[in-house]
PDB file of C-alpha atoms in Angstrom:
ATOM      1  CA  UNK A 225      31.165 -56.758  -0.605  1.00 95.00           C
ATOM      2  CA  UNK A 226      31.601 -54.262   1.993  1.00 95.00           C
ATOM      3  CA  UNK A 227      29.951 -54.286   4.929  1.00 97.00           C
ATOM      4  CA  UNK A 228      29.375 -53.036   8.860  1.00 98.00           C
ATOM      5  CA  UNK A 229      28.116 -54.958  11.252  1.00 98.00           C
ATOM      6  CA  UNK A 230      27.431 -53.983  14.378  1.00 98.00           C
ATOM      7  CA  UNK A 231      27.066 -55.023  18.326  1.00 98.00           C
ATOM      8  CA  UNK A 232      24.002 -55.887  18.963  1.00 97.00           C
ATOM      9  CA  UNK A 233      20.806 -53.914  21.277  1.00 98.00           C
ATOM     10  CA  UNK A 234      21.859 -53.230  24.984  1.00 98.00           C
ATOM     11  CA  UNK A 235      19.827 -52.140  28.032  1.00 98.00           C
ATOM     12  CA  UNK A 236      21.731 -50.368  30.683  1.00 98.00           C
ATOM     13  CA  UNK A 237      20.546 -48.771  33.556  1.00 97.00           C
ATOM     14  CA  UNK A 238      21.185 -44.977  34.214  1.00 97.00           C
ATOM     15  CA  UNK A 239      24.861 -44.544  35.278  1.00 97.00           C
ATOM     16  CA  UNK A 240      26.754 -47.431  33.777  1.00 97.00           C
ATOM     17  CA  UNK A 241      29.117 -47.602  31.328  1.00 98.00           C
ATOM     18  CA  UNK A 242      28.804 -48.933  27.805  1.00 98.00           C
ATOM     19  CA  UNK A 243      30.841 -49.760  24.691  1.00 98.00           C
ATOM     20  CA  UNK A 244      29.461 -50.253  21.139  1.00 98.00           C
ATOM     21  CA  UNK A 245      31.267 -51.942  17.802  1.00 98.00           C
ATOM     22  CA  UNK A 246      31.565 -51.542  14.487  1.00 98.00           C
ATOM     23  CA  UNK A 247      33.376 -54.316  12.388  1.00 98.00           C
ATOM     24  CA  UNK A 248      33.905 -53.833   8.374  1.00 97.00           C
ATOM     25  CA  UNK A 249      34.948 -55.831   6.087  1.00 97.00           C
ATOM     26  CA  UNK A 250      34.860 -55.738   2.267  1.00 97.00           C
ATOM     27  CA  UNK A 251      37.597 -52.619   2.141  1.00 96.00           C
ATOM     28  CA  UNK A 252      40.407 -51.424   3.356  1.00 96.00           C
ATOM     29  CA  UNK A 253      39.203 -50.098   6.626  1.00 97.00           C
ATOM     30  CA  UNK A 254      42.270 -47.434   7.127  1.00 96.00           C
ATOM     31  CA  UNK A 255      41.458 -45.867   4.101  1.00 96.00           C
ATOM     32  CA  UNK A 256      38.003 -44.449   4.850  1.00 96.00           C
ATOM     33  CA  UNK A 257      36.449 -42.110   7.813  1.00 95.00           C
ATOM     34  CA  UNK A 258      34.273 -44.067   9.794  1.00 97.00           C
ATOM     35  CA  UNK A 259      31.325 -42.029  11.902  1.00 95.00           C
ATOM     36  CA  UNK A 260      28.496 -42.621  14.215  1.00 97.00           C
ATOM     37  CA  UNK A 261      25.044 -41.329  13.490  1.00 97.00           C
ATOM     38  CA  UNK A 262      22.489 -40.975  16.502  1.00 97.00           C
ATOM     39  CA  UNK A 263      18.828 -41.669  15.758  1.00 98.00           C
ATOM     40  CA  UNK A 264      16.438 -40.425  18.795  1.00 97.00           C
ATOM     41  CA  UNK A 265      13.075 -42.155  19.527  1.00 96.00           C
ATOM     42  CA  UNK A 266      10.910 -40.900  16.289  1.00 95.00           C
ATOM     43  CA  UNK A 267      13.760 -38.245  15.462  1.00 96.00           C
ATOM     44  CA  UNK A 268      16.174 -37.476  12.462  1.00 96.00           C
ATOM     45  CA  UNK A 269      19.556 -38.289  12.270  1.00 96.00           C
ATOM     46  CA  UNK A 270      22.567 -36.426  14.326  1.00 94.00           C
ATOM     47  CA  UNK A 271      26.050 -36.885  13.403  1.00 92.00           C
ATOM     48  CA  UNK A 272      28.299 -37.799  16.974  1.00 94.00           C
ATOM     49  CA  UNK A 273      31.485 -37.916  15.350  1.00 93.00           C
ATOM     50  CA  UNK A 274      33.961 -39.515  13.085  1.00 94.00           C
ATOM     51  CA  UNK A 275      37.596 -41.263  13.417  1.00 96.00           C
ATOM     52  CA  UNK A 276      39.991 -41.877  10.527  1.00 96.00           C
ATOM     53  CA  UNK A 277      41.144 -45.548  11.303  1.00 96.00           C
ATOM     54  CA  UNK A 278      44.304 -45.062   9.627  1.00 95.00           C
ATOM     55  CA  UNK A 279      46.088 -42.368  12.058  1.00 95.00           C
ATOM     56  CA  UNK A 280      43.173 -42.211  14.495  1.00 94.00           C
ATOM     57  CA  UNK A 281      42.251 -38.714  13.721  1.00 95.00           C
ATOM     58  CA  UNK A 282      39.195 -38.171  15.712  1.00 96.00           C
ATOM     59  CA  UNK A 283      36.217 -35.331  15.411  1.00 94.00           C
ATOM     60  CA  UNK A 284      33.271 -34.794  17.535  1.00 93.00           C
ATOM     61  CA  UNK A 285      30.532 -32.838  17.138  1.00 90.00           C
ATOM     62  CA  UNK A 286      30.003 -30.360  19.566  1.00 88.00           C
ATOM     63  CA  UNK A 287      26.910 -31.436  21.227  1.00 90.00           C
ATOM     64  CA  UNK A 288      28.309 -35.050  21.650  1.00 93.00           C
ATOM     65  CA  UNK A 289      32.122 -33.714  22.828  1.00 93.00           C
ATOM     66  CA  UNK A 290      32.939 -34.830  26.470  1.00 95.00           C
ATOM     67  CA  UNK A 291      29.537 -37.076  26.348  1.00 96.00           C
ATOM     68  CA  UNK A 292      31.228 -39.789  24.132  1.00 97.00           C
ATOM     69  CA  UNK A 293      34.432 -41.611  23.078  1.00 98.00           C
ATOM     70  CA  UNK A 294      35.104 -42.979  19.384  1.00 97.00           C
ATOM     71  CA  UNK A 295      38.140 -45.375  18.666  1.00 97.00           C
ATOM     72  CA  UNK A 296      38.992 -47.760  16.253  1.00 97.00           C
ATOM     73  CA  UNK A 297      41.419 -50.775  16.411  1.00 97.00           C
ATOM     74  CA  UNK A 298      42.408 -51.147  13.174  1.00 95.00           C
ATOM     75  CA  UNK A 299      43.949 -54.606  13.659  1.00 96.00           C
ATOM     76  CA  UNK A 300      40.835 -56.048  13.578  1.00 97.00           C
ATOM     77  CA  UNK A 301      38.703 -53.141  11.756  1.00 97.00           C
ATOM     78  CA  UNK A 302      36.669 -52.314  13.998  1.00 98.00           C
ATOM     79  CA  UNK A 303      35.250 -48.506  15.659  1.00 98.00           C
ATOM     80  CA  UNK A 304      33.800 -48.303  18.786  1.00 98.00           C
ATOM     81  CA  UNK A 305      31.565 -45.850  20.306  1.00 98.00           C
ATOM     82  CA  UNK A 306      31.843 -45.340  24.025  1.00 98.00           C
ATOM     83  CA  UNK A 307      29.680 -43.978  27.222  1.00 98.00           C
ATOM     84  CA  UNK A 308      31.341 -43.817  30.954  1.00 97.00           C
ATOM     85  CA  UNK A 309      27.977 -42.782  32.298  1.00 97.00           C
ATOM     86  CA  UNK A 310      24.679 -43.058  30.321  1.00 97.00           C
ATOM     87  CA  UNK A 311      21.735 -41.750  31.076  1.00 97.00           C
ATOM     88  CA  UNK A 312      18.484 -42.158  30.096  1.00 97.00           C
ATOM     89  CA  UNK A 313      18.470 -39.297  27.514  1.00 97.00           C
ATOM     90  CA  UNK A 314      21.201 -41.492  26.003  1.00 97.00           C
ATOM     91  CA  UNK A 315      18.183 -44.113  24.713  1.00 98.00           C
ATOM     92  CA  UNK A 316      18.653 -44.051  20.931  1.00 98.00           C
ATOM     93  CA  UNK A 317      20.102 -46.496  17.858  1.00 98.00           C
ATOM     94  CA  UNK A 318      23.030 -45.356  16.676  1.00 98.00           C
ATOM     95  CA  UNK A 319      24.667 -46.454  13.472  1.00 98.00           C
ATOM     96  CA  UNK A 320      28.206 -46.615  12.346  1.00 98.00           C
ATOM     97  CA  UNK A 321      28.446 -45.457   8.708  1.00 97.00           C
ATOM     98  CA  UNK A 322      31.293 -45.175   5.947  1.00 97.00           C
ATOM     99  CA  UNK A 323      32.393 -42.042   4.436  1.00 93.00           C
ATOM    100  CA  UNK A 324      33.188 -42.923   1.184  1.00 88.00           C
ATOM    101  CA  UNK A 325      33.779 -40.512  -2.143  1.00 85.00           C
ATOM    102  CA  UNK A 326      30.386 -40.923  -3.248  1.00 83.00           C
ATOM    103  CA  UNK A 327      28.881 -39.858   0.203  1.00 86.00           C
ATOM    104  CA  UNK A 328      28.225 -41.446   3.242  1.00 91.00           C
ATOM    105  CA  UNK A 329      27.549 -44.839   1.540  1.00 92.00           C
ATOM    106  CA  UNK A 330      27.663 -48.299   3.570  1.00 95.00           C
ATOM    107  CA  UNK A 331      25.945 -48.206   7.096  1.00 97.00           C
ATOM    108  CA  UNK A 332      25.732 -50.719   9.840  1.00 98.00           C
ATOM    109  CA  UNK A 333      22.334 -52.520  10.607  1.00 97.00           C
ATOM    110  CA  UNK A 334      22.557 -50.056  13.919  1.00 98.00           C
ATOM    111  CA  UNK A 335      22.337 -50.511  17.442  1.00 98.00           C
ATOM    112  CA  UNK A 336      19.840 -50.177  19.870  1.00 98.00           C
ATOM    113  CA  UNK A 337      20.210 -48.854  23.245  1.00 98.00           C
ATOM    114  CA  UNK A 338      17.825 -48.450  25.776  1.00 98.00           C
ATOM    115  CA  UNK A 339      19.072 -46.958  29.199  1.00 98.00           C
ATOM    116  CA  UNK A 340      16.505 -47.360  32.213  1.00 96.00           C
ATOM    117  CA  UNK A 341      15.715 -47.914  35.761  1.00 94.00           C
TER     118      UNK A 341
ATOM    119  CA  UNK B  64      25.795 -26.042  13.050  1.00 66.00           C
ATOM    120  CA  UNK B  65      22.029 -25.936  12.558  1.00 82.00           C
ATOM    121  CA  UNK B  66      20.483 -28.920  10.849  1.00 89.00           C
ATOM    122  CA  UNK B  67      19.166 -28.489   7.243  1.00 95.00           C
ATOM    123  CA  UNK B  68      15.429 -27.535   6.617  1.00 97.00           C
ATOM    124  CA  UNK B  69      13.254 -30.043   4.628  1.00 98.00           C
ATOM    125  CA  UNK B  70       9.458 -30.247   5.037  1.00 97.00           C
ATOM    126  CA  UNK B  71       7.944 -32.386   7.555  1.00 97.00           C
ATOM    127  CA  UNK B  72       5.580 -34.613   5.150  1.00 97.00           C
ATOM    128  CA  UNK B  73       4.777 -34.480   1.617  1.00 98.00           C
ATOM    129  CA  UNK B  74       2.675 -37.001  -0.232  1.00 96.00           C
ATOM    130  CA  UNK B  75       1.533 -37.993  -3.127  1.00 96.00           C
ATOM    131  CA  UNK B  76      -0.530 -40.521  -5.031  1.00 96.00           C
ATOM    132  CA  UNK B  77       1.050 -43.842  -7.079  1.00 96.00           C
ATOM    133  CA  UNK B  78       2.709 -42.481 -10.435  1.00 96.00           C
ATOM    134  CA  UNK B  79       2.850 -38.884  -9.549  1.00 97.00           C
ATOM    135  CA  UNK B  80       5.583 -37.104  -9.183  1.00 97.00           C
ATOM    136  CA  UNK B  81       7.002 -35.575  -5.896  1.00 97.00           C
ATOM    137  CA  UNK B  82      10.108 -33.004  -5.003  1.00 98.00           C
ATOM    138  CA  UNK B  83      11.662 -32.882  -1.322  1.00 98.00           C
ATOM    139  CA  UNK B  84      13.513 -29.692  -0.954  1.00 98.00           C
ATOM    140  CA  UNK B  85      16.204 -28.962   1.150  1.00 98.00           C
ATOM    141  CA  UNK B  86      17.043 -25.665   2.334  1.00 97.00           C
ATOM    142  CA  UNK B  87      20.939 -24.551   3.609  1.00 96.00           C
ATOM    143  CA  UNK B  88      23.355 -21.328   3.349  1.00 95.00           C
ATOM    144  CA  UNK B  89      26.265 -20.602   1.401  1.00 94.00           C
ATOM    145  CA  UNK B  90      28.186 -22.050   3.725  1.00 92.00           C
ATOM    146  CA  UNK B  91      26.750 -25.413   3.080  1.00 93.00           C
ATOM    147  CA  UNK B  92      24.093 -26.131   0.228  1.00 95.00           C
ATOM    148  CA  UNK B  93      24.723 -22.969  -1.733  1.00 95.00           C
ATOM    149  CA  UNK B  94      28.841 -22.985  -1.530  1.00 94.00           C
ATOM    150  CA  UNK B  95      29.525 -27.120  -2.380  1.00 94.00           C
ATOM    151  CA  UNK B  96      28.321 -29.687  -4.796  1.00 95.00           C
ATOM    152  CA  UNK B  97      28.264 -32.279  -2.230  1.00 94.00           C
ATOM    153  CA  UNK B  98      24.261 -32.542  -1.432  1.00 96.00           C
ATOM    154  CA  UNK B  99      23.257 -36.131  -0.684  1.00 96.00           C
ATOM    155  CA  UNK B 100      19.901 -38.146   0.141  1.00 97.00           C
ATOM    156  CA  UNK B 101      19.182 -40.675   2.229  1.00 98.00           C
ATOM    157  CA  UNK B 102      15.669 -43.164   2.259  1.00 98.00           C
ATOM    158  CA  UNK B 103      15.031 -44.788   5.609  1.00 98.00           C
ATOM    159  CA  UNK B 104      12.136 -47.379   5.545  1.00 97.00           C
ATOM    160  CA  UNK B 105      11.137 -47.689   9.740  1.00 95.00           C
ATOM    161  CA  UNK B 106      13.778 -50.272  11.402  1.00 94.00           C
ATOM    162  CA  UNK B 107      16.087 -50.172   8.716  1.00 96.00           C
ATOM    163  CA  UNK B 108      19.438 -48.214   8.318  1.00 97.00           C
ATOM    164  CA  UNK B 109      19.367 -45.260   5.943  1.00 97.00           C
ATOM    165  CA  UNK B 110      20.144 -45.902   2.309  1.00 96.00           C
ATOM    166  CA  UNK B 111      22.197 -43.537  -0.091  1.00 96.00           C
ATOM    167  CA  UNK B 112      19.908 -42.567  -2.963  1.00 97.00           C
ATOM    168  CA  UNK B 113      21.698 -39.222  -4.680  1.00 97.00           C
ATOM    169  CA  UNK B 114      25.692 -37.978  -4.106  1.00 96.00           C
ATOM    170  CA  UNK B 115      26.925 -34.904  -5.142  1.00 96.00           C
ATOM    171  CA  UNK B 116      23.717 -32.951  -5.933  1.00 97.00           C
ATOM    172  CA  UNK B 117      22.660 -35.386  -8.872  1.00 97.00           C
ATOM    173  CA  UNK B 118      24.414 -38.311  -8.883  1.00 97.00           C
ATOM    174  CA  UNK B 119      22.965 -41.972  -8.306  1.00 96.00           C
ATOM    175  CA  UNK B 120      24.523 -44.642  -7.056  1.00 93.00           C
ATOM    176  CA  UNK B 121      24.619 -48.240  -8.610  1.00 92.00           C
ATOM    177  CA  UNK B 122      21.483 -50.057  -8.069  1.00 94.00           C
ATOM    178  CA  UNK B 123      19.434 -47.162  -7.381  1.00 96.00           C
ATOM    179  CA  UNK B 124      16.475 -46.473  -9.832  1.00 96.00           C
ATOM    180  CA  UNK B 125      16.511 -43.332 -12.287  1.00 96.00           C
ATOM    181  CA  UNK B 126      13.003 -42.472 -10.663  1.00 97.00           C
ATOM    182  CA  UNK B 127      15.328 -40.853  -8.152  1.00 98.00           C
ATOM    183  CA  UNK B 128      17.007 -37.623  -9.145  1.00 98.00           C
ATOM    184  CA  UNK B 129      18.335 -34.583  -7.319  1.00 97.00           C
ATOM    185  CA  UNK B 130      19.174 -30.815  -8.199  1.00 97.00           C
ATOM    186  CA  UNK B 131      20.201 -27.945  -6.804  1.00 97.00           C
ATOM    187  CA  UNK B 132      19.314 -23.849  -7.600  1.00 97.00           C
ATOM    188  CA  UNK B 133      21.425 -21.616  -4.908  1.00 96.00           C
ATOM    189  CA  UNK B 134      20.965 -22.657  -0.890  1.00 97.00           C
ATOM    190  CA  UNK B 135      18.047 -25.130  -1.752  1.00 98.00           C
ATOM    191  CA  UNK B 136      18.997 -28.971  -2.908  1.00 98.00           C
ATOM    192  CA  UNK B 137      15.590 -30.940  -4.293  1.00 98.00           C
ATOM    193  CA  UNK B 138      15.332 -34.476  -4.762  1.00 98.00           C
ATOM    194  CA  UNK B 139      12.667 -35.776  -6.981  1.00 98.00           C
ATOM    195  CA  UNK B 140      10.681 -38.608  -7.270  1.00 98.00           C
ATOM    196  CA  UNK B 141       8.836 -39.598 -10.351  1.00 97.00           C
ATOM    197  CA  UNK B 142       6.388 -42.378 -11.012  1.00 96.00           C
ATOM    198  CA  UNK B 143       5.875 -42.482  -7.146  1.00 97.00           C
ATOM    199  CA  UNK B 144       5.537 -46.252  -6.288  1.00 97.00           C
ATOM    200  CA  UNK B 145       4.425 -47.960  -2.267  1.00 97.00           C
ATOM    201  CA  UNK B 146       7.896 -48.684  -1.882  1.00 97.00           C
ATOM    202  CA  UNK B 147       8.979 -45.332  -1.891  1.00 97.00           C
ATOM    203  CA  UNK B 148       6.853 -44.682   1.340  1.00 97.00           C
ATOM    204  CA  UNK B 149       9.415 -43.595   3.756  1.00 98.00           C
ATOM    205  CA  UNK B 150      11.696 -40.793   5.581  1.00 98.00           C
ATOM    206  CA  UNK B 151      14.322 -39.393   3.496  1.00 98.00           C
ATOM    207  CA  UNK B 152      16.836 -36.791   4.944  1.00 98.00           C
ATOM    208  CA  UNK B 153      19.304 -34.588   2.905  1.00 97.00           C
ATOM    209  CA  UNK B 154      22.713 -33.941   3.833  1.00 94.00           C
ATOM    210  CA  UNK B 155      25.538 -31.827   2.684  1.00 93.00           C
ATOM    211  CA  UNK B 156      29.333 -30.819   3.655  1.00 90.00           C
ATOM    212  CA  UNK B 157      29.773 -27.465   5.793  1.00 89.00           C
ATOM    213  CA  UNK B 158      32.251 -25.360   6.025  1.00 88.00           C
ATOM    214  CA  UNK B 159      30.580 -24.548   9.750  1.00 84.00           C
ATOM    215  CA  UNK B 160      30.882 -27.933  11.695  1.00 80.00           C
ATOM    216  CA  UNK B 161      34.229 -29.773  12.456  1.00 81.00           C
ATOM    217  CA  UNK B 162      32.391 -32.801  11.562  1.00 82.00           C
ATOM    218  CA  UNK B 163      31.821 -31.148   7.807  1.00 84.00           C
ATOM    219  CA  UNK B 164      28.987 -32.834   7.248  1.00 88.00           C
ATOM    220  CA  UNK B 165      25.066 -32.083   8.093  1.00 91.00           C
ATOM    221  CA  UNK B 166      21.945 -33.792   7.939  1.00 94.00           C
ATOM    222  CA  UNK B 167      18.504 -32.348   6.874  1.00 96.00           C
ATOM    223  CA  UNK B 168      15.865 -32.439   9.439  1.00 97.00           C
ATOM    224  CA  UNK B 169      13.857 -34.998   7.820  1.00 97.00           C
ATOM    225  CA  UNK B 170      10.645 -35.737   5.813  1.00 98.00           C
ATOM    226  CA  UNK B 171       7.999 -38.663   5.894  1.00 98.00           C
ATOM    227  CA  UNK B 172       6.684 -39.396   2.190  1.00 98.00           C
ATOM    228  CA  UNK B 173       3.267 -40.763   1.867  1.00 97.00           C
ATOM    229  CA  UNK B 174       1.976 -42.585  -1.114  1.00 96.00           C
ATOM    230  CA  UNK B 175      -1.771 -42.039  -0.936  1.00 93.00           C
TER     231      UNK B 175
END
């Protein structure tokens, strides 16, 4: 059964640094592009960007490039997304999710993070 | 890359039958078969309901089928049940975003 399962909720305060995970399992984790999905307070869904485990190719979408870092240790197939400084604007879940050939189709449970004062 | 237009709400009452569109350009919608839809109940993770334009995956009931007629992708709902009370956002590759993939902006379906 494939599956992601992510880090669990985090609250941060304005300025601090913050890394999240993604582990799947159920698939050959190399083989498959890997993104992270940003979900604002009552909003729709934003694509951040997306990292090929297998050679670490690694795309960002424009309004997320320089904000955030995406890895993946494939050893132990996992992603990551990453903040150096978040701020409060950063308060959002975010989900990993699985590009596979019939769509995006296996997501992680997501992860909340709050950021605040 | 602009996101994709859907309408905000649409509704409808038990059994009826209900059609989300999804508006794009030829450079996404209109130029690739690769449309999909997404249901999101609140607090839970989105859930892939129709791939490539028409396409459902295993598990996912027949009442849920998509099309597509130049830059606009529908997905319809038939014999509208509760459980089908939820947001459900389109998404489709583009040739206009390094990422190659957007996502519609979103609609909330109400079962009266």
């Amino acid at each position: 059964e494939v599956q992601l399962v992510q880090s669990g909720a985090e609250v941060k305060k304005p300025g601090e640094s913050l890394k999240i995970s993604c582990k799947g399992s159920g698939y050959s984790f190399t083989s498959y592009w890997i993104g992270w999905v940003r979900q604002m307070p009552g909003k729709g869904l934003e694509w951040m960007g997306i990292i090929y485990p297998g050679d670490s190719d690694t795309r960002y979408s424009p309004s997320f490039q320089g904000q955030v870092t995406i890895s993946a240790d494939k050893s132990i197939s996992t992603a990551y997304l990453q903040w150096s400084s978040l701020k409060a604007s950063d308060t959002a879940m975010y989900y990993c999710a699985r590009r596979g050939i019939q769509g995006t189709d296996y997501w992680g449970q997501g992860t909340l993070v709050t950021v605040s004062s | 890359q602009s996101a994709l237009t859907q309408p905000a709400s649409v509704s409808g009452s038990p059994g009826q039958s209900i059609t989300i569109s999804c508006t794009g350009t030829s450079s996404d919608v209109g130029g690739y078969n690769y449309v999909s839809w997404y249901q999101q109940h609140p607090g839970k993770a989105p859930k892939l309901m129709i791939y490539d334009v028409s396409n459902r995956p295993s598990g996912v009931s027949n009442r849920f089928s998509g099309s597509k007629s130049g830059n606009t992708a529908s997905l319809t709902i038939s014999g509208l049940q509760a459980e089908d009370e939820a947001d459900y956002y389109c998404s489709s590759y583009t040739s206009s975003s390094t990422l190659n993939y957007v996502f519609g902006t979103g609609t909330k379906v109400t079962v009266l």
